[in-house]
mmCIF file of C-alpha atoms and ligand atoms in Angstrom:
data_model
loop_
_atom_site.group_PDB
_atom_site.id
_atom_site.type_symbol
_atom_site.label_atom_id
_atom_site.label_comp_id
_atom_site.label_asym_id
_atom_site.label_seq_id
_atom_site.Cartn_x
_atom_site.Cartn_y
_atom_site.Cartn_z
ATOM 1 C CA MET A 1 27.532 16.748 -17.603
ATOM 2 C CA TYR A 2 28.712 15.752 -20.898
ATOM 3 C CA LEU A 3 27.088 17.736 -23.772
ATOM 4 C CA THR A 4 27.204 17.625 -27.470
ATOM 5 C CA ARG A 5 28.811 20.265 -29.356
ATOM 6 C CA GLU A 6 25.471 21.761 -30.359
ATOM 7 C CA GLU A 7 24.329 22.011 -26.852
ATOM 8 C CA GLU A 8 28.010 23.645 -25.802
ATOM 9 C CA ARG A 9 27.385 26.115 -28.578
ATOM 10 C CA VAL A 10 23.650 27.137 -27.116
ATOM 11 C CA LEU A 11 25.082 27.124 -23.741
ATOM 12 C CA ASN A 12 27.809 29.603 -24.935
ATOM 13 C CA GLY A 13 25.253 31.781 -26.218
ATOM 14 C CA GLU A 14 25.770 31.252 -29.901
ATOM 15 C CA ASN A 15 21.917 30.416 -30.317
ATOM 16 C CA GLY A 16 20.805 33.782 -28.563
ATOM 17 C CA TRP A 17 19.963 34.654 -24.823
ATOM 18 C CA ALA A 18 16.865 32.904 -24.634
ATOM 19 C CA ASN A 19 18.111 29.516 -25.718
ATOM 20 C CA GLN A 20 21.081 30.025 -23.635
ATOM 21 C CA VAL A 21 19.325 30.660 -20.551
ATOM 22 C CA CYS A 22 17.123 27.686 -21.263
ATOM 23 C CA MET A 23 20.200 25.429 -21.424
ATOM 24 C CA LYS A 24 21.898 26.860 -18.150
ATOM 25 C CA ILE A 25 18.676 25.973 -16.333
ATOM 26 C CA LEU A 26 18.852 22.513 -17.360
ATOM 27 C CA VAL A 27 22.781 21.878 -17.114
ATOM 28 C CA ARG A 28 22.525 23.248 -13.774
ATOM 29 C CA LEU A 29 19.652 21.205 -12.991
ATOM 30 C CA GLY A 30 21.392 18.050 -14.253
ATOM 31 C CA GLU A 31 24.509 18.976 -12.268
ATOM 32 C CA LEU A 32 22.557 19.298 -9.191
ATOM 33 C CA PHE A 33 20.853 15.950 -9.676
ATOM 34 C CA GLY A 34 24.147 14.008 -11.053
ATOM 35 C CA ALA A 35 22.749 13.582 -14.595
ATOM 36 C CA LYS A 36 25.589 12.354 -17.034
ATOM 37 C CA LYS A 37 23.596 13.816 -20.124
ATOM 38 C CA LEU A 38 20.831 15.687 -21.817
ATOM 39 C CA ILE A 39 18.232 13.137 -23.269
ATOM 40 C CA PRO A 40 15.217 14.267 -26.019
ATOM 41 C CA ILE A 41 11.907 14.727 -25.011
ATOM 42 C CA ASP A 42 8.478 14.149 -26.776
ATOM 43 C CA SER A 43 6.834 16.588 -24.946
ATOM 44 C CA ALA A 44 6.795 19.178 -22.360
ATOM 45 C CA HIS A 45 3.969 20.638 -19.979
ATOM 46 C CA VAL A 46 4.422 23.949 -17.977
ATOM 47 C CA SER A 47 2.638 24.719 -14.734
ATOM 48 C CA GLY A 48 2.598 28.002 -13.041
ATOM 49 C CA VAL A 49 0.469 30.104 -15.613
ATOM 50 C CA SER A 50 -2.473 31.611 -13.364
ATOM 51 C CA TYR A 51 -1.543 35.457 -12.838
ATOM 52 C CA LYS A 52 -2.495 34.305 -8.920
ATOM 53 C CA THR A 53 0.453 32.068 -8.173
ATOM 54 C CA LEU A 54 2.913 33.656 -10.661
ATOM 55 C CA GLY A 55 2.744 37.324 -9.951
ATOM 56 C CA ASP A 56 4.349 40.080 -12.008
ATOM 57 C CA ALA A 57 8.223 39.282 -11.920
ATOM 58 C CA PRO A 58 7.779 36.162 -14.000
ATOM 59 C CA ILE A 59 5.561 38.176 -16.624
ATOM 60 C CA GLU A 60 8.792 40.196 -17.375
ATOM 61 C CA PHE A 61 10.818 36.974 -17.748
ATOM 62 C CA LEU A 62 8.386 35.210 -19.968
ATOM 63 C CA LYS A 63 8.347 38.031 -21.992
ATOM 64 C CA ALA A 64 11.659 38.543 -22.276
ATOM 65 C CA LEU A 65 12.155 34.933 -23.287
ATOM 66 C CA ALA A 66 9.573 35.344 -25.888
ATOM 67 C CA ASP A 67 11.301 38.919 -27.197
ATOM 68 C CA ASN A 68 14.467 37.250 -27.648
ATOM 69 C CA ARG A 69 13.018 34.256 -30.078
ATOM 70 C CA ALA A 70 12.427 31.498 -27.649
ATOM 71 C CA LYS A 71 10.574 28.852 -29.480
ATOM 72 C CA VAL A 72 9.425 25.411 -28.407
ATOM 73 C CA LYS A 73 10.973 22.263 -29.904
ATOM 74 C CA VAL A 74 8.341 19.755 -29.077
ATOM 75 C CA ARG A 75 4.932 19.697 -28.599
ATOM 76 C CA SER A 76 4.460 21.699 -25.414
ATOM 77 C CA THR A 77 1.288 22.391 -23.437
ATOM 78 C CA ILE A 78 0.073 24.396 -20.561
ATOM 79 C CA ASN A 79 -1.812 24.539 -17.283
ATOM 80 C CA PRO A 80 -4.999 26.095 -16.580
ATOM 81 C CA GLN A 81 -5.156 29.923 -15.726
ATOM 82 C CA GLY A 82 -7.183 31.777 -13.217
ATOM 83 C CA SER A 83 -10.099 33.088 -15.075
ATOM 84 C CA ASP A 84 -11.889 32.183 -18.109
ATOM 85 C CA ARG A 85 -13.558 34.854 -20.780
ATOM 86 C CA GLU A 86 -16.968 33.672 -20.480
ATOM 87 C CA TYR A 87 -17.533 33.610 -16.632
ATOM 88 C CA LEU A 88 -15.076 34.935 -14.453
ATOM 89 C CA ASN A 89 -13.745 37.348 -16.336
ATOM 90 C CA LYS A 90 -17.009 39.668 -16.461
ATOM 91 C CA LYS A 91 -16.813 39.551 -12.625
ATOM 92 C CA LEU A 92 -12.876 40.182 -11.852
ATOM 93 C CA ASP A 93 -11.191 43.330 -11.750
ATOM 94 C CA PRO A 94 -9.958 44.094 -15.432
ATOM 95 C CA ASN A 95 -6.326 44.672 -14.031
ATOM 96 C CA ILE A 96 -6.362 40.710 -13.164
ATOM 97 C CA ASN A 97 -7.400 39.841 -16.584
ATOM 98 C CA LYS A 98 -4.904 42.088 -18.434
ATOM 99 C CA LYS A 99 -2.188 40.248 -16.457
ATOM 100 C CA GLN A 100 -3.812 37.069 -16.877
ATOM 101 C CA THR A 101 -3.922 37.336 -20.841
ATOM 102 C CA LEU A 102 -0.611 38.787 -20.739
ATOM 103 C CA ILE A 103 0.745 35.677 -19.092
ATOM 104 C CA VAL A 104 -1.017 33.370 -21.714
ATOM 105 C CA LYS A 105 -0.016 35.313 -24.479
ATOM 106 C CA GLN A 106 3.679 35.047 -23.756
ATOM 107 C CA PHE A 107 3.403 31.393 -23.828
ATOM 108 C CA LYS A 108 1.300 31.593 -27.215
ATOM 109 C CA ARG A 109 4.274 33.488 -28.778
ATOM 110 C CA MET A 110 6.699 31.053 -27.708
ATOM 111 C CA GLY A 111 4.315 28.096 -29.506
ATOM 112 C CA PHE A 112 2.800 26.567 -26.745
ATOM 113 C CA ALA A 113 -0.477 24.711 -27.397
ATOM 114 C CA GLN A 114 -3.161 27.050 -25.772
ATOM 115 C CA SER A 115 -4.203 23.659 -24.033
ATOM 116 C CA LEU A 116 -4.826 25.461 -20.589
ATOM 117 C CA THR A 117 -5.090 22.407 -18.800
ATOM 118 C CA CYS A 118 -4.003 20.126 -15.975
ATOM 119 C CA THR A 119 -4.921 16.606 -17.862
ATOM 120 C CA PRO A 120 -2.905 17.266 -21.127
ATOM 121 C CA TYR A 121 -3.256 13.324 -21.866
ATOM 122 C CA TYR A 122 -6.723 14.098 -22.631
ATOM 123 C CA LEU A 123 -5.625 16.183 -25.634
ATOM 124 C CA GLU A 124 -2.968 13.763 -27.092
ATOM 125 C CA LYS A 125 -1.681 10.683 -24.953
ATOM 126 C CA PRO A 126 2.155 10.279 -24.682
ATOM 127 C CA ALA A 127 3.400 7.030 -26.106
ATOM 128 C CA ARG A 128 4.284 4.535 -23.460
ATOM 129 C CA GLY A 129 7.936 4.852 -22.861
ATOM 130 C CA SER A 130 8.469 8.044 -23.978
ATOM 131 C CA HIS A 131 10.411 10.810 -22.104
ATOM 132 C CA LEU A 132 8.365 13.843 -21.269
ATOM 133 C CA ALA A 133 9.267 16.901 -19.083
ATOM 134 C CA TRP A 134 5.828 17.744 -17.390
ATOM 135 C CA ALA A 135 5.423 19.917 -14.299
ATOM 136 C CA GLU A 136 1.865 19.448 -13.060
ATOM 137 C CA SER A 137 2.362 16.952 -10.139
ATOM 138 C CA SER A 138 -0.931 15.174 -10.721
ATOM 139 C CA ALA A 139 -0.391 14.767 -14.676
ATOM 140 C CA VAL A 140 3.208 13.583 -13.807
ATOM 141 C CA VAL A 141 1.834 10.705 -11.582
ATOM 142 C CA TYR A 142 -0.837 9.874 -14.012
ATOM 143 C CA ALA A 143 1.566 9.634 -16.881
ATOM 144 C CA ASN A 144 4.342 7.586 -15.112
ATOM 145 C CA SER A 145 1.519 5.074 -13.450
ATOM 146 C CA ILE A 146 -1.394 5.213 -15.915
ATOM 147 C CA LEU A 147 0.283 5.856 -19.123
ATOM 148 C CA ASN A 148 3.752 4.338 -18.605
ATOM 149 C CA ALA A 149 5.338 7.389 -19.601
ATOM 150 C CA TRP A 150 8.786 8.579 -17.938
ATOM 151 C CA THR A 151 9.002 12.134 -16.406
ATOM 152 C CA ASN A 152 10.034 13.904 -13.305
ATOM 153 C CA ARG A 153 7.916 16.373 -11.302
ATOM 154 C CA GLU A 154 9.812 19.453 -12.878
ATOM 155 C CA GLY A 155 9.195 22.799 -11.663
ATOM 156 C CA GLY A 156 7.145 25.580 -14.077
ATOM 157 C CA PRO A 157 10.721 26.762 -15.324
ATOM 158 C CA SER A 158 12.621 23.648 -15.608
ATOM 159 C CA ALA A 159 9.704 22.554 -18.040
ATOM 160 C CA LEU A 160 9.645 25.813 -19.917
ATOM 161 C CA ALA A 161 13.680 25.237 -20.354
ATOM 162 C CA ALA A 162 12.777 21.874 -21.350
ATOM 163 C CA ALA A 163 10.140 22.820 -23.900
ATOM 164 C CA VAL A 164 12.415 25.376 -25.559
ATOM 165 C CA THR A 165 15.405 23.138 -25.712
ATOM 166 C CA GLY A 166 13.818 19.815 -26.743
ATOM 167 C CA LYS A 167 15.842 18.081 -23.637
ATOM 168 C CA THR A 168 15.934 17.367 -20.379
ATOM 169 C CA PRO A 169 18.626 16.202 -17.887
ATOM 170 C CA ASP A 170 18.787 12.441 -17.785
ATOM 171 C CA TYR A 171 18.122 11.828 -13.909
ATOM 172 C CA GLY A 172 15.450 10.425 -11.567
ATOM 173 C CA ILE A 173 12.434 8.634 -13.145
ATOM 174 C CA HIS A 174 14.224 9.062 -16.466
ATOM 175 C CA ARG A 175 16.393 5.978 -15.302
ATOM 176 C CA GLN A 176 15.150 2.555 -15.027
ATOM 177 C CA GLU A 177 16.704 1.963 -11.784
ATOM 178 C CA ASN A 178 15.079 4.880 -10.085
ATOM 179 C CA ARG A 179 11.746 3.207 -11.102
ATOM 180 C CA GLN A 180 11.785 -0.040 -8.629
ATOM 181 C CA PRO A 181 8.858 -0.329 -6.158
ATOM 182 C CA GLN A 182 10.292 0.571 -2.797
ATOM 183 C CA ILE A 183 7.118 -0.293 -0.636
ATOM 184 C CA LEU A 184 3.850 -2.702 -0.857
ATOM 185 C CA VAL A 185 0.368 -0.979 0.139
ATOM 186 C CA GLU A 186 -2.546 -3.513 0.443
ATOM 187 C CA VAL A 187 -5.760 -1.884 0.502
ATOM 188 C CA LYS A 188 -8.080 -4.021 2.286
ATOM 189 C CA THR A 189 -11.178 -2.020 2.019
ATOM 190 C CA LYS A 190 -13.145 -1.525 -1.375
ATOM 191 C CA LEU A 191 -13.097 2.155 -2.453
ATOM 192 C CA GLY A 192 -16.394 3.249 -3.681
ATOM 193 C CA ASN A 193 -15.933 6.577 -5.471
ATOM 194 C CA GLU A 194 -13.361 9.045 -6.807
ATOM 195 C CA THR A 195 -13.494 10.766 -3.456
ATOM 196 C CA GLU A 196 -12.283 7.789 -1.473
ATOM 197 C CA TYR A 197 -9.616 7.205 -4.125
ATOM 198 C CA GLY A 198 -8.379 10.624 -3.710
ATOM 199 C CA ALA A 199 -8.512 9.875 0.111
ATOM 200 C CA LEU A 200 -6.156 7.104 -0.299
ATOM 201 C CA GLY A 201 -3.821 9.387 -2.190
ATOM 202 C CA ALA A 202 -3.947 12.040 -0.181
ATOM 203 C CA PHE A 203 -3.234 9.393 2.920
ATOM 204 C CA LEU A 204 -0.111 7.553 1.178
ATOM 205 C CA GLY A 205 1.446 10.700 -0.266
ATOM 206 C CA LYS A 206 2.160 11.874 3.594
ATOM 207 C CA LEU A 207 3.200 8.119 4.557
ATOM 208 C CA LEU A 208 5.518 7.610 1.398
ATOM 209 C CA ALA A 209 7.185 10.987 1.169
ATOM 210 C CA ASP A 210 8.972 10.127 -2.053
ATOM 211 C CA LYS A 211 8.887 6.153 -2.634
ATOM 212 C CA ILE A 212 7.330 4.434 -5.075
ATOM 213 C CA PRO A 213 4.656 2.022 -3.922
ATOM 214 C CA ILE A 214 3.026 -1.194 -5.924
ATOM 215 C CA ILE A 215 -0.528 -0.597 -4.488
ATOM 216 C CA LYS A 216 -2.722 -3.891 -4.576
ATOM 217 C CA GLY A 217 -6.270 -3.816 -4.226
ATOM 218 C CA LEU A 218 -6.950 -1.381 -7.571
ATOM 219 C CA ASP A 219 -8.324 -3.711 -9.568
ATOM 220 C CA GLY A 220 -10.885 -2.624 -11.944
ATOM 221 C CA ALA A 221 -10.420 1.026 -10.651
ATOM 222 C CA PRO A 222 -11.896 3.383 -13.161
ATOM 223 C CA GLU A 223 -9.793 5.727 -15.044
ATOM 224 C CA ASN A 224 -11.329 8.985 -13.064
ATOM 225 C CA CYS A 225 -10.790 7.514 -9.637
ATOM 226 C CA LEU A 226 -6.842 6.353 -10.776
ATOM 227 C CA LYS A 227 -6.697 10.405 -11.697
ATOM 228 C CA GLN A 228 -7.824 11.534 -8.206
ATOM 229 C CA LEU A 229 -5.591 8.885 -6.520
ATOM 230 C CA SER A 230 -2.789 10.583 -8.916
ATOM 231 C CA ALA A 231 -3.540 13.975 -8.006
ATOM 232 C CA ALA A 232 -3.867 13.472 -4.027
ATOM 233 C CA ILE A 233 -0.881 11.452 -3.927
ATOM 234 C CA ALA A 234 1.188 14.131 -5.301
ATOM 235 C CA SER A 235 -0.317 16.998 -3.797
ATOM 236 C CA THR A 236 0.549 15.542 -0.040
ATOM 237 C CA GLY A 237 3.905 13.949 -1.009
ATOM 238 C CA MET A 238 6.936 13.569 -3.259
ATOM 239 C CA THR A 239 5.877 10.040 -4.815
ATOM 240 C CA SER A 240 6.451 10.454 -8.844
ATOM 241 C CA MET A 241 4.871 7.070 -9.782
ATOM 242 C CA PHE A 242 2.924 4.182 -8.471
ATOM 243 C CA TYR A 243 2.341 0.561 -9.535
ATOM 244 C CA THR A 244 -0.814 -0.966 -9.528
ATOM 245 C CA GLU A 245 0.061 -4.826 -10.148
ATOM 246 C CA ASP A 246 2.950 -6.696 -8.672
ATOM 247 C CA SER A 247 3.444 -9.576 -11.119
ATOM 248 C CA ARG A 248 6.676 -8.046 -12.472
ATOM 249 C CA TRP A 249 8.152 -7.657 -9.110
ATOM 250 C CA LYS A 250 10.011 -9.526 -5.890
ATOM 251 C CA THR A 251 7.490 -8.299 -3.510
ATOM 252 C CA ASN A 252 8.876 -10.366 -0.668
ATOM 253 C CA LYS A 253 11.243 -7.969 0.497
ATOM 254 C CA LEU A 254 9.389 -5.006 0.457
ATOM 255 C CA GLU A 255 8.238 -3.208 3.443
ATOM 256 C CA LYS A 256 4.600 -3.866 3.602
ATOM 257 C CA ILE A 257 1.568 -1.216 4.888
ATOM 258 C CA THR A 258 -2.124 -2.124 4.831
ATOM 259 C CA ILE A 259 -4.848 0.446 4.408
ATOM 260 C CA GLU A 260 -8.216 -0.131 6.432
ATOM 261 C CA LYS A 261 -11.409 1.519 6.098
ATOM 262 C CA ARG A 262 -10.948 3.641 8.856
ATOM 263 C CA ASP A 263 -7.945 5.496 7.426
ATOM 264 C CA ILE A 264 -9.825 6.697 4.250
ATOM 265 C CA GLU A 265 -12.766 7.835 6.393
ATOM 266 C CA LYS A 266 -10.371 9.652 8.758
ATOM 267 C CA THR A 267 -8.354 11.165 5.762
ATOM 268 C CA ILE A 268 -11.907 12.254 4.627
ATOM 269 C CA GLU A 269 -12.736 13.603 7.924
ATOM 270 C CA ASP A 270 -9.462 15.502 8.225
ATOM 271 C CA LEU A 271 -10.074 16.998 4.720
ATOM 272 C CA THR A 272 -13.590 18.148 5.712
ATOM 273 C CA THR A 273 -12.719 21.728 7.144
ATOM 274 C CA ALA A 274 -16.200 23.487 6.500
ATOM 275 C CA SER A 275 -18.062 24.706 9.406
ATOM 276 C CA THR A 276 -21.544 24.908 7.491
ATOM 277 C CA SER A 277 -23.036 22.285 5.308
ATOM 278 C CA GLN A 278 -24.253 24.953 2.867
ATOM 279 C CA PRO A 279 -21.472 25.235 0.116
ATOM 280 C CA ASP A 280 -21.005 28.696 -1.810
ATOM 281 C CA LEU A 281 -19.791 26.677 -4.367
ATOM 282 C CA VAL A 282 -19.692 23.132 -5.530
ATOM 283 C CA PHE A 283 -16.777 22.499 -7.855
ATOM 284 C CA LEU A 284 -16.032 19.332 -9.757
ATOM 285 C CA GLY A 285 -12.951 19.138 -12.368
ATOM 286 C CA CYS A 286 -9.503 18.978 -10.185
ATOM 287 C CA PRO A 287 -8.220 17.501 -12.136
ATOM 288 C CA HIS A 288 -9.849 18.828 -14.953
ATOM 289 C CA CYS A 289 -12.772 16.385 -15.982
ATOM 290 C CA SER A 290 -12.649 14.291 -18.923
ATOM 291 C CA ALA A 291 -15.189 14.283 -22.039
ATOM 292 C CA GLU A 292 -16.680 11.001 -20.077
ATOM 293 C CA GLU A 293 -17.101 13.148 -16.542
ATOM 294 C CA ILE A 294 -18.784 16.295 -18.394
ATOM 295 C CA LYS A 295 -21.535 13.430 -19.677
ATOM 296 C CA LYS A 296 -22.127 12.216 -16.062
ATOM 297 C CA ILE A 297 -22.392 15.594 -14.642
ATOM 298 C CA ALA A 298 -24.986 16.484 -17.228
ATOM 299 C CA GLN A 299 -26.834 13.017 -16.886
ATOM 300 C CA GLN A 300 -26.962 14.170 -13.215
ATOM 301 C CA THR A 301 -27.804 17.665 -13.741
ATOM 302 C CA ARG A 302 -30.616 17.299 -16.708
ATOM 303 C CA GLY A 303 -33.765 18.775 -15.750
ATOM 304 C CA LYS A 304 -32.402 19.844 -12.005
ATOM 305 C CA GLN A 305 -31.572 23.259 -11.134
ATOM 306 C CA VAL A 306 -29.047 24.871 -9.132
ATOM 307 C CA LYS A 307 -29.835 26.189 -5.840
ATOM 308 C CA ASN A 308 -30.402 30.030 -4.977
ATOM 309 C CA ASN A 309 -27.059 31.314 -3.550
ATOM 310 C CA THR A 310 -25.145 28.176 -4.736
ATOM 311 C CA GLU A 311 -22.732 28.284 -7.849
ATOM 312 C CA LEU A 312 -21.538 24.672 -9.590
ATOM 313 C CA TRP A 313 -18.627 24.994 -11.515
ATOM 314 C CA VAL A 314 -17.077 22.183 -13.584
ATOM 315 C CA CYS A 315 -13.549 22.880 -14.654
ATOM 316 C CA THR A 316 -12.172 21.258 -17.987
ATOM 317 C CA SER A 317 -9.953 22.137 -21.234
ATOM 318 C CA PRO A 318 -11.313 24.496 -24.039
ATOM 319 C CA CYS A 319 -10.490 21.148 -26.077
ATOM 320 C CA VAL A 320 -13.222 18.918 -23.822
ATOM 321 C CA LYS A 321 -15.388 21.457 -23.608
ATOM 322 C CA ASN A 322 -15.668 22.158 -27.436
ATOM 323 C CA LYS A 323 -16.209 18.258 -27.900
ATOM 324 C CA THR A 324 -18.789 17.924 -25.329
ATOM 325 C CA ARG A 325 -21.143 20.851 -26.240
ATOM 326 C CA GLU A 326 -24.253 18.779 -25.973
ATOM 327 C CA HIS A 327 -23.596 17.983 -22.481
ATOM 328 C CA VAL A 328 -22.329 21.387 -21.671
ATOM 329 C CA SER A 329 -25.259 22.897 -22.392
ATOM 330 C CA ILE A 330 -27.455 20.477 -20.011
ATOM 331 C CA ILE A 331 -24.989 21.532 -17.323
ATOM 332 C CA GLU A 332 -25.538 25.471 -18.114
ATOM 333 C CA LYS A 333 -29.215 24.987 -18.283
ATOM 334 C CA SER A 334 -29.559 23.833 -14.778
ATOM 335 C CA GLY A 335 -27.385 27.072 -13.732
ATOM 336 C CA GLY A 336 -23.982 25.218 -13.457
ATOM 337 C CA HIS A 337 -21.132 26.861 -15.072
ATOM 338 C CA VAL A 338 -18.559 25.029 -17.328
ATOM 339 C CA LEU A 339 -15.369 26.741 -17.027
ATOM 340 C CA ALA A 340 -12.597 25.928 -19.926
ATOM 341 C CA GLY A 341 -9.045 26.241 -19.097
ATOM 342 C CA VAL A 342 -9.598 27.518 -15.774
ATOM 343 C CA CYS A 343 -8.475 26.081 -12.337
ATOM 344 C CA THR A 344 -10.682 26.839 -9.250
ATOM 345 C CA VAL A 345 -7.673 26.257 -6.732
ATOM 346 C CA VAL A 346 -5.561 29.225 -8.276
ATOM 347 C CA SER A 347 -8.641 31.439 -9.312
ATOM 348 C CA TRP A 348 -9.843 34.348 -6.776
ATOM 349 C CA THR A 349 -12.773 32.741 -5.214
ATOM 350 C CA GLU A 350 -12.281 34.981 -2.388
ATOM 351 C CA LYS A 351 -12.840 37.865 -4.189
ATOM 352 C CA LEU A 352 -16.594 36.470 -5.495
ATOM 353 C CA GLY A 353 -17.379 35.829 -2.008
ATOM 354 C CA ILE A 354 -16.927 32.194 -1.775
ATOM 355 C CA LYS A 355 -15.794 30.644 1.513
ATOM 356 C CA THR A 356 -16.940 27.433 1.638
ATOM 357 C CA ILE A 357 -16.507 24.811 -1.183
ATOM 358 C CA MET A 358 -17.788 21.454 -1.525
ATOM 359 C CA THR A 359 -15.513 19.013 -4.194
ATOM 360 C CA ASN A 360 -14.989 15.721 -4.997
ATOM 361 C CA SER A 361 -11.219 16.191 -5.185
ATOM 362 C CA ALA A 362 -8.993 15.546 -2.109
ATOM 363 C CA LYS A 363 -6.319 17.475 -4.045
ATOM 364 C CA THR A 364 -8.704 20.564 -4.072
ATOM 365 C CA ALA A 365 -9.732 19.862 -0.498
ATOM 366 C CA TYR A 366 -5.935 19.670 0.724
HETATM 367 FE FE1 F3S B 1 -5.749 20.797 -12.118
HETATM 368 FE FE2 F3S B 1 -5.818 23.003 -10.572
HETATM 369 FE FE3 F3S B 1 -6.456 20.513 -9.665
HETATM 370 S S1 F3S B 1 -4.526 22.620 -11.852
HETATM 371 S S2 F3S B 1 -5.037 19.285 -10.471
HETATM 372 S S3 F3S B 1 -7.556 21.512 -11.104
HETATM 373 S S4 F3S B 1 -5.431 22.111 -8.454
#
């Protein structure tokens, strides 16, 4: 892979161990995927922030990077953690909280924004055509498909390395020739809500593997539904993006598949694994809620009360929670909890005695 003089210096360790190790990760990755060079990125987003999924060894690595003065070179954000200060911390083992705080602290020392969200695009929308290194698959598909930004599906370490170097290897979705649609999907049924869009994503993800589809029949789909589709398609398969209109492409030579009502119904049925109709937890906010969604949930909970023995969790970013205080207080008055910066999927629900979860998210169910 071609490296500039400056990149070579970093690789040789002239800018210290932390920068060297990050450059090594990117160069190795670039070589594996046949990249010819590194390209600058506008932003990085790192996943793998919950102590539940990380465990102890990566904490040492993050600490070593921060101790050796690793600093982000572009706007860099992080995924949600496994608990929050206001609600879950009080219920969990103090050792878990200590470790979780230690992880987030290392990111802060490196200059990461304390975004704690899988929807970083609600905080700052990337520019159309900009190159990113994002590691949350739901956000990757959303960024490529809805925002027309360009990012591969990074892993946590490669997104971290990209944040510290401000660069990423030029391969995959960063190249126009790899953004061509390969299959035409015709949705023959009207999708009624975000769960059905999620089910479409879960169904397609498995079917497509890593192929890029044009999905026809999504005209007028609301933003939150496209977000659910993005999250689900990424969770059951390796697709990095989809198109919602076909006018730019010659589609007559593409393989075609059609989606019928029964495909959506069967997917929802398969994702429904509960043996009881009484949930311990009703969970909304995978991916994290937008301000608009918080407002809608507030409208639906106003003046009502969450049932005894049931929890209602609504997950969003600290930023969106701050901006929607008025709606948050309506949800909280009803007995619900608006958790800022938490991902329920990587939190310790089993330690809280939660066995049955009801959700509108196909990704969570999967
Ligand atoms: Fe976000 Fe967690 Fe769902 S990171 S997309 S809430 S699994």
